[in-house]
Short mmCIF file of C-alpha atoms in Angstrom, two decimals:
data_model
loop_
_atom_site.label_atom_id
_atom_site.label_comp_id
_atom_site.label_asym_id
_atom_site.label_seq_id
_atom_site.Cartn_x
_atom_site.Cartn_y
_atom_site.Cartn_z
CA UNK A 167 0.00 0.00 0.00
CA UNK A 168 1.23 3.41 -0.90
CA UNK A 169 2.08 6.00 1.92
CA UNK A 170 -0.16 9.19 1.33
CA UNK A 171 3.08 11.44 0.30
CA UNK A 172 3.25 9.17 -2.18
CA UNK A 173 -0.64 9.11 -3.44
CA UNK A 174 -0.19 12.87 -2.99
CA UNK A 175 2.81 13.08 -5.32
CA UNK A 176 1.29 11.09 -8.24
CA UNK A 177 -1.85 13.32 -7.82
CA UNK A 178 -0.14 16.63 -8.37
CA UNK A 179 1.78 15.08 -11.13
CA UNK A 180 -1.78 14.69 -12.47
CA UNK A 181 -2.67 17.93 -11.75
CA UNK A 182 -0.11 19.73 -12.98
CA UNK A 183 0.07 17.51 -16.31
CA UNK A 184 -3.65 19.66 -17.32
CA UNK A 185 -3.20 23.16 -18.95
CA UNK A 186 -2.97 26.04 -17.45
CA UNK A 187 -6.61 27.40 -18.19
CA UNK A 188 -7.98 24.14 -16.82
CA UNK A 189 -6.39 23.84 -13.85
CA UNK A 190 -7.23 27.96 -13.02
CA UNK A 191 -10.86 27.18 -13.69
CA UNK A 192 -10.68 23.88 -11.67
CA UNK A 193 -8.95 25.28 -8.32
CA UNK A 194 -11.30 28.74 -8.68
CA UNK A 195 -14.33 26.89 -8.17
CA UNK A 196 -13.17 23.74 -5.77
CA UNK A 197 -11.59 26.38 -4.05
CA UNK A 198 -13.95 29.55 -3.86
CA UNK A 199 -16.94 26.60 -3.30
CA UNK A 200 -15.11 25.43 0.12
CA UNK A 201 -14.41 29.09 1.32
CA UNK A 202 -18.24 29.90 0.96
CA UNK A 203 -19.28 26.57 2.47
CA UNK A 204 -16.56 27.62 4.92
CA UNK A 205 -18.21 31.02 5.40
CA UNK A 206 -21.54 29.70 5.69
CA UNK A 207 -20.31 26.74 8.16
CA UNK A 208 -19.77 30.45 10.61
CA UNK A 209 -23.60 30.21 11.47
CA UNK A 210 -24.20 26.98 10.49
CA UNK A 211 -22.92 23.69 12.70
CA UNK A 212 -19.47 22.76 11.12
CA UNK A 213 -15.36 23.59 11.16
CA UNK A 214 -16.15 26.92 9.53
CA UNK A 215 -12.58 28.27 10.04
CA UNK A 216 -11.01 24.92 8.96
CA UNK A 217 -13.01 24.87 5.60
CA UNK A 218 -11.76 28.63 4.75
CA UNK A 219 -8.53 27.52 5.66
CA UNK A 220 -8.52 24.57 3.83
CA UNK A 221 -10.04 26.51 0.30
CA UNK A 222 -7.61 29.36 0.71
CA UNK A 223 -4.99 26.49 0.43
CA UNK A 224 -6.22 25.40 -2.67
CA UNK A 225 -6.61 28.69 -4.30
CA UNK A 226 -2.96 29.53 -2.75
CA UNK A 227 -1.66 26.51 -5.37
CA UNK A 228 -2.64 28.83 -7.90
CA UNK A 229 -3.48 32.71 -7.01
CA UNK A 230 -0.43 35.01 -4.79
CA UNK A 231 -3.22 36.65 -3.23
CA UNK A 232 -4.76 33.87 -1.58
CA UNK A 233 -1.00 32.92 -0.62
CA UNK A 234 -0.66 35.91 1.11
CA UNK A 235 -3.90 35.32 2.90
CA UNK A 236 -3.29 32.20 3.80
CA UNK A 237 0.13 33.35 5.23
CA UNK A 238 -1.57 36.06 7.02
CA UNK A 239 -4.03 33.35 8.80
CA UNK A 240 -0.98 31.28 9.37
CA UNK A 241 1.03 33.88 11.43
CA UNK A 242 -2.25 35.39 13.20
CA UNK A 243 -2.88 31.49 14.50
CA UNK A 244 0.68 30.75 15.73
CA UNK A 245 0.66 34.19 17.24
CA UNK A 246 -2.63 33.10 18.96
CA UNK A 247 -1.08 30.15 20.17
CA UNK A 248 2.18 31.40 21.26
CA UNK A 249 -0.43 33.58 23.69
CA UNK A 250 -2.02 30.90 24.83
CA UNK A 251 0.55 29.10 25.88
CA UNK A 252 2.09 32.60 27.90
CA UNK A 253 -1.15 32.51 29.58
CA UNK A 254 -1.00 28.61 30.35
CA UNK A 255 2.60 29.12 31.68
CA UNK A 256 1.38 31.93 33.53
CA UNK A 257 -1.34 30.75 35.14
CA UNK A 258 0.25 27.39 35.84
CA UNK A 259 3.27 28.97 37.76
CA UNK A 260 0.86 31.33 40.11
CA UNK A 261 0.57 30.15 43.33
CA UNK A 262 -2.99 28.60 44.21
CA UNK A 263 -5.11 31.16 45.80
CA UNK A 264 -6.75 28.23 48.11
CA UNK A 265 -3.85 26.28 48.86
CA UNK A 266 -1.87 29.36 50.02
CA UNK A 267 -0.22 29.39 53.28
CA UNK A 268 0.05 33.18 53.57
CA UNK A 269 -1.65 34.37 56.62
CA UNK A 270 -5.04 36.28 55.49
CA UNK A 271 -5.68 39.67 56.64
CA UNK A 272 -8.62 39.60 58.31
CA UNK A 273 -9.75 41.15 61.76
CA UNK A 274 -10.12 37.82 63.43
CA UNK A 275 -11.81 34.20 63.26
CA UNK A 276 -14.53 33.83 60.76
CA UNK A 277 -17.47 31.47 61.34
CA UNK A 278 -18.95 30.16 58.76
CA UNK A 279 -22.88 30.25 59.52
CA UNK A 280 -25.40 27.24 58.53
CA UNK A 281 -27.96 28.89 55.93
CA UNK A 282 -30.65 27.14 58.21
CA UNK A 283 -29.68 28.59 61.63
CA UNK A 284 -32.48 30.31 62.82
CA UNK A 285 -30.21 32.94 64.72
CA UNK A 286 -28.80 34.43 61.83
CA UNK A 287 -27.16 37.53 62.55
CA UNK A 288 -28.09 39.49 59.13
CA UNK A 289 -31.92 38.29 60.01
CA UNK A 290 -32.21 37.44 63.65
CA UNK A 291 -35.83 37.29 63.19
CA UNK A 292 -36.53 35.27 60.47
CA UNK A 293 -38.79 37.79 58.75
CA UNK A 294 -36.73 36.45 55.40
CA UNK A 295 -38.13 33.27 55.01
#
């Protein structure tokens, strides 16, 4: 069984074997057809930004602009990434606000009070409930 590189490479072969005009007309609308269902796929259940993604890859194999798009996408994702992963580092070397053994500032012992204790101290009569 053939590895996929090597299905892929006998493919372009293909693909680049039909003229020019052909293959233009042929990646335009395989191409522009996944960017709209992309597009649509925004408000409709699906991978909407992976199906934009993916046609702007096709139509990069043919058009600059769309590789310059595409190039655009790919440095606005791996700077969203790089971000995320500041914020994961960040937040993962903070200590844990509950498992801190700082001492609390706070003007002495606090009791927490049973929601069902009729001598509540906000309501002592009960007028609340």
């Amino acid at each position: 069984m053939a590895s996929w590189s090597d299905r892929w490479t006998r493919v372009r072969a293909q693909i680049d074997a039909l003229p020019r005009p052909v293959r233009v007309v042929a990646v335009t609308v395989v191409g522009g057809t996944v960017v709209l269902t992309g597009v649509a796929m925004l408000v409709l259940p699906g991978p909407g930004i992976l199906a934009i993604l993916a046609g702007l890859a096709l139509l990069a194999t043919e058009f600059a602009w769309a590789r310059r798009w595409l190039d655009r996408a790919r440095a606005a994702g791996q700077a969203g990434v790089d971000k995320g992963r500041e914020v994961w580092d960040r937040r993962r070397s903070a200590p844990d606000p509950v498992r801190t053994t700082e001492p609390v500032d706070a003007p002495g012992p606090v009791e927490a009070q049973d929601p069902h204790d009729p001598q509540d101290p906000v309501d002592p009569v009960g007028a609340s409930r």
